[in-house]
Amino acid sequence: MKYSQEMLKELAERIYDLDAEVYAQLGSSLGRVFNRDREGCVNELVNLMNDRWKAHQVRSELALISNMARTVSDKEMRKMIMREYNSILKEVMELPTSFGDGDILNPEMASLNTLNLKKRFGEKDHLIICIGRTYGSGGNEIGFKLADALKMNYYDAEIFSEVLKRLEAEKDAVQDRAGYDHVMKPGDAPRAFEAAARMTIKERIRQFSRYHGLSKRDAVFFNQSDLICDMAKREDFIVMGRCADQILTNNRIPHVSIFITAPLEQRIRRIMQIHSEMPLKQVRQTVKKADRQHTRYYHYFTGKKWGDAVNYDLCINSAAYGIHRSVDFILKMLEQ
């Protein structure tokens, strides 16, 4: 289905109106994702939906809206809001620029494995699912759909944004090393940790105070750790990456840890389907560098090997199941 600019604008207006309705029901600015004027927000949403590099941000905004919508106390109103949310989500996922339009399934591998994981949660413990994933394996889509199926909150870049608020730091000044948003950019390739820019003495003193004497990456990580542990005391949720599995393990907080990956060539093929304008050589290089970056990040903060099966409850080859059946697979595991 082809989407005209008018159709995209109508979809953007529905997203804005959904957010406004959730805000009205909650009566708190905490429930508002779009705080600016309607026309400006709608135009920004349309621009995002037209941009293959940024279209995933629309899904992240929807995740925030759904997280807040599930806290609406009136059951009938909540049901009506979630019905509209589901309708909007379906359209967003069908957009040509949506990252969810390319599956990872390899039909030749789609008949493997069973798993039995015993329940470890007490009555007062929240269900927390930590998902690590390789770039191009469909892990983000699996996590997002799993959260929707379980009616749970879904967190990814939202955690990084909240940490920046805690640190009173500008987004441009601190890069999200645990996420993938900065990885795929035309003519760009990921780097693990960039060299610090030259700063004046006053700027260094100001940064020293803001980050409590730590480097930016360490300050972000430790604040991120505190935030994840605080969240674990309050709610059920799914969190993507960010060493959350080891953070919760170190704090003895029950959780389920999952790692999602797929063969390199399958992941490259999927990225090529989604970013068809990218040359094969650049995609291959980017995927490999993204893997190296996350291997270094995970080892730096945990001392463990990223993707090593011994560190997870479940490792899934998404090429063997595809996105939807991977979600079904995890749901069946949780039911046991």
GROMACS .gro file of C-alpha atoms in nm:
model
  336
    1MET     CA    1   0.000   0.000   0.000
    2LYS     CA    2   0.137   0.342  -0.097
    3TYR     CA    3   0.102   0.628   0.149
    4SER     CA    4   0.042   0.980   0.017
    5GLN     CA    5   0.149   1.286   0.214
    6GLU     CA    6  -0.216   1.343   0.305
    7MET     CA    7  -0.243   0.991   0.446
    8LEU     CA    8   0.077   1.034   0.644
    9LYS     CA    9  -0.050   1.364   0.783
   10GLU     CA   10  -0.378   1.199   0.885
   11LEU     CA   11  -0.184   0.920   1.059
   12ALA     CA   12   0.038   1.178   1.233
   13GLU     CA   13  -0.271   1.366   1.352
   14ARG     CA   14  -0.414   1.044   1.496
   15ILE     CA   15  -0.088   0.985   1.686
   16TYR     CA   16  -0.095   1.341   1.821
   17ASP     CA   17  -0.462   1.309   1.920
   18LEU     CA   18  -0.396   0.974   2.090
   19ASP     CA   19  -0.122   1.133   2.297
   20ALA     CA   20  -0.351   1.425   2.382
   21GLU     CA   21  -0.625   1.187   2.496
   22VAL     CA   22  -0.387   0.993   2.721
   23TYR     CA   23  -0.266   1.323   2.866
   24ALA     CA   24  -0.625   1.435   2.928
   25GLN     CA   25  -0.710   1.108   3.103
   26LEU     CA   26  -0.403   1.113   3.326
   27GLY     CA   27  -0.411   1.487   3.394
   28SER     CA   28  -0.034   1.497   3.424
   29SER     CA   29   0.236   1.641   3.200
   30LEU     CA   30   0.423   1.314   3.257
   31GLY     CA   31   0.172   1.154   3.025
   32ARG     CA   32   0.243   1.389   2.736
   33VAL     CA   33   0.488   1.285   2.464
   34PHE     CA   34   0.422   1.579   2.229
   35ASN     CA   35   0.433   1.903   2.428
   36ARG     CA   36   0.463   2.150   2.139
   37ASP     CA   37   0.199   2.294   1.906
   38ARG     CA   38  -0.013   2.052   1.707
   39GLU     CA   39   0.097   2.165   1.360
   40GLY     CA   40   0.466   2.151   1.449
   41CYS     CA   41   0.439   1.804   1.602
   42VAL     CA   42   0.232   1.670   1.313
   43ASN     CA   43   0.480   1.802   1.057
   44GLU     CA   44   0.768   1.650   1.253
   45LEU     CA   45   0.593   1.311   1.262
   46VAL     CA   46   0.531   1.324   0.887
   47ASN     CA   47   0.898   1.404   0.827
   48LEU     CA   48   1.002   1.111   1.047
   49MET     CA   49   0.770   0.873   0.864
   50ASN     CA   50   0.919   0.985   0.532
   51ASP     CA   51   1.277   0.929   0.649
   52ARG     CA   52   1.400   0.568   0.647
   53TRP     CA   53   1.682   0.662   0.882
   54LYS     CA   54   1.450   0.811   1.145
   55ALA     CA   55   1.119   0.629   1.099
   56HIS     CA   56   1.196   0.404   1.396
   57GLN     CA   57   1.157   0.709   1.621
   58VAL     CA   58   0.782   0.709   1.552
   59ARG     CA   59   0.762   0.359   1.696
   60SER     CA   60   0.956   0.473   2.003
   61GLU     CA   61   0.712   0.762   2.053
   62LEU     CA   62   0.422   0.518   2.025
   63ALA     CA   63   0.587   0.295   2.285
   64LEU     CA   64   0.595   0.589   2.527
   65ILE     CA   65   0.228   0.666   2.460
   66SER     CA   66   0.126   0.302   2.514
   67ASN     CA   67   0.331   0.284   2.835
   68MET     CA   68   0.134   0.578   2.975
   69ALA     CA   69  -0.199   0.462   2.828
   70ARG     CA   70  -0.180   0.139   3.024
   71THR     CA   71  -0.189   0.341   3.346
   72VAL     CA   72  -0.531   0.496   3.268
   73SER     CA   73  -0.757   0.386   3.555
   74ASP     CA   74  -1.090   0.386   3.368
   75LYS     CA   75  -1.108   0.038   3.210
   76GLU     CA   76  -1.345   0.131   2.930
   77MET     CA   77  -1.146   0.440   2.839
   78ARG     CA   78  -0.822   0.242   2.855
   79LYS     CA   79  -0.969  -0.022   2.626
   80MET     CA   80  -1.082   0.242   2.376
   81ILE     CA   81  -0.741   0.412   2.381
   82MET     CA   82  -0.555   0.084   2.335
   83ARG     CA   83  -0.784  -0.009   2.046
   84GLU     CA   84  -0.687   0.313   1.869
   85TYR     CA   85  -0.321   0.256   1.960
   86ASN     CA   86  -0.328  -0.094   1.806
   87SER     CA   87  -0.487   0.043   1.490
   88ILE     CA   88  -0.223   0.316   1.460
   89LEU     CA   89   0.060   0.076   1.536
   90LYS     CA   90  -0.053  -0.158   1.260
   91GLU     CA   91  -0.042   0.127   1.006
   92VAL     CA   92   0.297   0.249   1.127
   93MET     CA   93   0.446  -0.099   1.097
   94GLU     CA   94   0.317  -0.120   0.739
   95LEU     CA   95   0.486   0.203   0.630
   96PRO     CA   96   0.747   0.155   0.355
   97THR     CA   97   1.003   0.324   0.579
   98SER     CA   98   0.921   0.111   0.885
   99PHE     CA   99   1.207  -0.097   1.017
  100GLY     CA  100   0.952  -0.369   1.082
  101ASP     CA  101   0.881  -0.446   0.717
  102GLY     CA  102   1.173  -0.684   0.671
  103ASP     CA  103   1.172  -1.019   0.850
  104ILE     CA  104   1.484  -1.220   0.939
  105LEU     CA  105   1.336  -1.564   0.876
  106ASN     CA  106   1.541  -1.828   0.696
  107PRO     CA  107   1.284  -2.095   0.596
  108GLU     CA  108   1.553  -2.364   0.583
  109MET     CA  109   1.628  -2.318   0.953
  110ALA     CA  110   1.271  -2.283   1.080
  111SER     CA  111   1.219  -2.616   1.259
  112LEU     CA  112   1.445  -2.633   1.566
  113ASN     CA  113   1.471  -2.634   1.946
  114THR     CA  114   1.256  -2.642   2.256
  115LEU     CA  115   1.325  -2.494   2.598
  116ASN     CA  116   1.203  -2.536   2.954
  117LEU     CA  117   1.277  -2.248   3.191
  118LYS     CA  118   1.156  -2.281   3.550
  119LYS     CA  119   0.985  -1.989   3.711
  120ARG     CA  120   1.208  -1.792   3.946
  121PHE     CA  121   0.992  -1.498   4.046
  122GLY     CA  122   0.835  -1.446   4.387
  123GLU     CA  123   0.488  -1.299   4.436
  124LYS     CA  124   0.626  -0.949   4.490
  125ASP     CA  125   0.874  -0.959   4.203
  126HIS     CA  126   0.801  -0.785   3.876
  127LEU     CA  127   0.848  -0.961   3.544
  128ILE     CA  128   1.149  -0.803   3.378
  129ILE     CA  129   1.277  -0.925   3.043
  130CYS     CA  130   1.622  -0.814   2.930
  131ILE     CA  131   1.692  -0.854   2.559
  132GLY     CA  132   2.034  -0.830   2.400
  133ARG     CA  133   2.047  -0.842   2.020
  134THR     CA  134   2.285  -0.822   1.730
  135TYR     CA  135   2.227  -0.553   1.470
  136GLY     CA  136   1.995  -0.668   1.192
  137SER     CA  137   1.862  -0.971   1.381
  138GLY     CA  138   1.516  -0.819   1.433
  139GLY     CA  139   1.570  -0.802   1.810
  140ASN     CA  140   1.411  -0.459   1.848
  141GLU     CA  141   1.101  -0.567   1.658
  142ILE     CA  142   1.077  -0.889   1.863
  143GLY     CA  143   1.108  -0.694   2.188
  144PHE     CA  144   0.854  -0.434   2.081
  145LYS     CA  145   0.596  -0.694   1.971
  146LEU     CA  146   0.659  -0.901   2.284
  147ALA     CA  147   0.593  -0.598   2.505
  148ASP     CA  148   0.273  -0.531   2.315
  149ALA     CA  149   0.159  -0.894   2.350
  150LEU     CA  150   0.231  -0.893   2.725
  151LYS     CA  151   0.084  -0.542   2.774
  152MET     CA  152   0.414  -0.439   2.931
  153ASN     CA  153   0.620  -0.123   2.906
  154TYR     CA  154   0.903  -0.125   2.655
  155TYR     CA  155   1.223   0.070   2.709
  156ASP     CA  156   1.518   0.133   2.482
  157ALA     CA  157   1.640   0.485   2.398
  158GLU     CA  158   1.389   0.620   2.653
  159ILE     CA  159   1.626   0.510   2.931
  160PHE     CA  160   1.913   0.705   2.778
  161SER     CA  161   1.694   1.015   2.750
  162GLU     CA  162   1.593   0.988   3.115
  163VAL     CA  163   1.958   0.952   3.220
  164LEU     CA  164   2.043   1.272   3.031
  165LYS     CA  165   1.772   1.450   3.231
  166ARG     CA  166   1.927   1.323   3.553
  167LEU     CA  167   2.268   1.445   3.445
  168GLU     CA  168   2.127   1.768   3.301
  169ALA     CA  169   2.327   1.690   2.988
  170GLU     CA  170   2.258   1.780   2.627
  171LYS     CA  171   2.189   1.488   2.392
  172ASP     CA  172   2.445   1.612   2.140
  173ALA     CA  173   2.712   1.613   2.409
  174VAL     CA  174   2.668   1.246   2.510
  175GLN     CA  175   2.625   0.965   2.260
  176ASP     CA  176   2.409   0.661   2.333
  177ARG     CA  177   2.674   0.388   2.314
  178ALA     CA  178   2.429   0.115   2.419
  179GLY     CA  179   2.178   0.184   2.141
  180TYR     CA  180   2.178   0.146   1.764
  181ASP     CA  181   2.028   0.483   1.669
  182HIS     CA  182   2.366   0.630   1.581
  183VAL     CA  183   2.492   0.327   1.388
  184MET     CA  184   2.334   0.344   1.043
  185LYS     CA  185   2.384   0.685   0.888
  186PRO     CA  186   2.461   0.749   0.522
  187GLY     CA  187   2.835   0.761   0.471
  188ASP     CA  188   2.900   0.698   0.839
  189ALA     CA  189   3.020   0.397   1.035
  190PRO     CA  190   2.998   0.320   1.409
  191ARG     CA  191   3.286   0.388   1.644
  192ALA     CA  192   3.316   0.242   1.992
  193PHE     CA  193   3.433   0.545   2.187
  194GLU     CA  194   3.529   0.871   2.019
  195ALA     CA  195   3.818   1.080   2.142
  196ALA     CA  196   3.716   1.366   2.367
  197ALA     CA  197   3.697   1.706   2.202
  198ARG     CA  198   3.932   1.982   2.316
  199MET     CA  199   3.785   2.174   2.609
  200THR     CA  200   3.882   2.482   2.802
  201ILE     CA  201   3.973   2.453   3.172
  202LYS     CA  202   3.635   2.600   3.271
  203GLU     CA  203   3.453   2.345   3.052
  204ARG     CA  204   3.655   2.062   3.207
  205ILE     CA  205   3.572   2.178   3.560
  206ARG     CA  206   3.203   2.210   3.467
  207GLN     CA  207   3.202   1.860   3.316
  208PHE     CA  208   3.390   1.718   3.617
  209SER     CA  209   3.120   1.855   3.847
  210ARG     CA  210   2.828   1.743   3.627
  211TYR     CA  211   2.955   1.387   3.593
  212HIS     CA  212   3.082   1.362   3.951
  213GLY     CA  213   3.442   1.316   3.844
  214LEU     CA  214   3.358   1.027   3.612
  215SER     CA  215   3.398   1.004   3.237
  216LYS     CA  216   3.079   1.067   3.040
  217ARG     CA  217   3.034   0.700   2.950
  218ASP     CA  218   3.083   0.588   3.312
  219ALA     CA  219   2.849   0.853   3.449
  220VAL     CA  220   2.582   0.757   3.196
  221PHE     CA  221   2.623   0.386   3.273
  222PHE     CA  222   2.603   0.420   3.652
  223ASN     CA  223   2.301   0.650   3.633
  224GLN     CA  224   2.145   0.409   3.384
  225SER     CA  225   2.207   0.122   3.628
  226ASP     CA  226   2.038   0.308   3.914
  227LEU     CA  227   1.741   0.392   3.692
  228ILE     CA  228   1.692   0.031   3.576
  229CYS     CA  229   1.707  -0.099   3.936
  230ASP     CA  230   1.456   0.166   4.049
  231MET     CA  231   1.221   0.072   3.766
  232ALA     CA  232   1.250  -0.296   3.860
  233LYS     CA  233   1.095  -0.218   4.198
  234ARG     CA  234   0.789  -0.055   4.043
  235GLU     CA  235   0.678  -0.226   3.725
  236ASP     CA  236   0.695  -0.508   3.472
  237PHE     CA  237   0.888  -0.413   3.160
  238ILE     CA  238   1.108  -0.516   2.870
  239VAL     CA  239   1.444  -0.346   2.831
  240MET     CA  240   1.666  -0.361   2.524
  241GLY     CA  241   2.040  -0.403   2.582
  242ARG     CA  242   2.222  -0.157   2.813
  243CYS     CA  243   2.381  -0.446   3.008
  244ALA     CA  244   2.050  -0.465   3.198
  245ASP     CA  245   2.086  -0.842   3.246
  246GLN     CA  246   2.414  -0.805   3.435
  247ILE     CA  247   2.299  -0.492   3.619
  248LEU     CA  248   2.000  -0.681   3.758
  249THR     CA  249   2.209  -0.994   3.826
  250ASN     CA  250   2.459  -0.790   4.029
  251ASN     CA  251   2.171  -0.640   4.228
  252ARG     CA  252   2.005  -0.982   4.275
  253ILE     CA  253   1.686  -0.874   4.100
  254PRO     CA  254   1.498  -1.161   3.927
  255HIS     CA  255   1.467  -1.130   3.551
  256VAL     CA  256   1.468  -1.327   3.228
  257SER     CA  257   1.762  -1.265   2.997
  258ILE     CA  258   1.737  -1.329   2.624
  259PHE     CA  259   1.988  -1.286   2.345
  260ILE     CA  260   1.869  -1.263   1.986
  261THR     CA  261   2.098  -1.306   1.689
  262ALA     CA  262   2.111  -1.452   1.339
  263PRO     CA  263   2.384  -1.554   1.091
  264LEU     CA  264   2.585  -1.259   0.964
  265GLU     CA  265   2.482  -1.303   0.599
  266GLN     CA  266   2.116  -1.322   0.698
  267ARG     CA  267   2.146  -0.999   0.898
  268ILE     CA  268   2.325  -0.824   0.613
  269ARG     CA  269   2.053  -0.940   0.374
  270ARG     CA  270   1.784  -0.800   0.604
  271ILE     CA  271   1.957  -0.462   0.638
  272MET     CA  272   1.995  -0.451   0.259
  273GLN     CA  273   1.619  -0.510   0.223
  274ILE     CA  274   1.542  -0.230   0.465
  275HIS     CA  275   1.810   0.013   0.350
  276SER     CA  276   1.814  -0.071  -0.019
  277GLU     CA  277   2.008   0.244  -0.105
  278MET     CA  278   2.307   0.127   0.100
  279PRO     CA  279   2.586  -0.052  -0.092
  280LEU     CA  280   2.656  -0.409   0.019
  281LYS     CA  281   3.013  -0.332   0.123
  282GLN     CA  282   2.906  -0.050   0.354
  283VAL     CA  283   2.628  -0.258   0.511
  284ARG     CA  284   2.866  -0.548   0.576
  285GLN     CA  285   3.122  -0.315   0.731
  286THR     CA  286   2.861  -0.140   0.946
  287VAL     CA  287   2.708  -0.462   1.081
  288LYS     CA  288   3.051  -0.600   1.175
  289LYS     CA  289   3.154  -0.274   1.343
  290ALA     CA  290   2.826  -0.259   1.534
  291ASP     CA  291   2.895  -0.608   1.669
  292ARG     CA  292   3.248  -0.510   1.773
  293GLN     CA  293   3.121  -0.193   1.938
  294HIS     CA  294   2.867  -0.379   2.151
  295THR     CA  295   3.116  -0.654   2.235
  296ARG     CA  296   3.354  -0.389   2.373
  297TYR     CA  297   3.077  -0.199   2.554
  298TYR     CA  298   2.941  -0.512   2.725
  299HIS     CA  299   3.286  -0.639   2.825
  300TYR     CA  300   3.398  -0.299   2.951
  301PHE     CA  301   3.109  -0.270   3.198
  302THR     CA  302   3.050  -0.638   3.285
  303GLY     CA  303   3.379  -0.820   3.224
  304LYS     CA  304   3.181  -1.080   3.030
  305LYS     CA  305   3.148  -1.178   2.667
  306TRP     CA  306   2.851  -1.028   2.485
  307GLY     CA  307   2.638  -1.296   2.320
  308ASP     CA  308   2.798  -1.586   2.509
  309ALA     CA  309   2.517  -1.835   2.575
  310VAL     CA  310   2.626  -1.895   2.937
  311ASN     CA  311   2.524  -1.537   3.023
  312TYR     CA  312   2.160  -1.575   2.915
  313ASP     CA  313   1.852  -1.783   2.992
  314LEU     CA  314   1.767  -1.813   2.626
  315CYS     CA  315   1.951  -1.750   2.301
  316ILE     CA  316   1.740  -1.735   1.985
  317ASN     CA  317   1.849  -1.760   1.624
  318SER     CA  318   1.578  -1.536   1.483
  319ALA     CA  319   1.651  -1.667   1.133
  320ALA     CA  320   1.511  -1.999   1.248
  321TYR     CA  321   1.175  -1.854   1.355
  322GLY     CA  322   1.126  -1.508   1.208
  323ILE     CA  323   1.003  -1.212   1.411
  324HIS     CA  324   0.645  -1.319   1.486
  325ARG     CA  325   0.729  -1.680   1.571
  326SER     CA  326   1.021  -1.571   1.786
  327VAL     CA  327   0.769  -1.370   1.989
  328ASP     CA  328   0.540  -1.674   2.009
  329PHE     CA  329   0.836  -1.888   2.115
  330ILE     CA  330   0.925  -1.655   2.403
  331LEU     CA  331   0.560  -1.632   2.511
  332LYS     CA  332   0.537  -2.012   2.530
  333MET     CA  333   0.855  -2.021   2.738
  334LEU     CA  334   0.712  -1.765   2.980
  335GLU     CA  335   0.385  -1.954   3.010
  336GLN     CA  336   0.574  -2.255   3.145
   0.00000   0.00000   0.00000
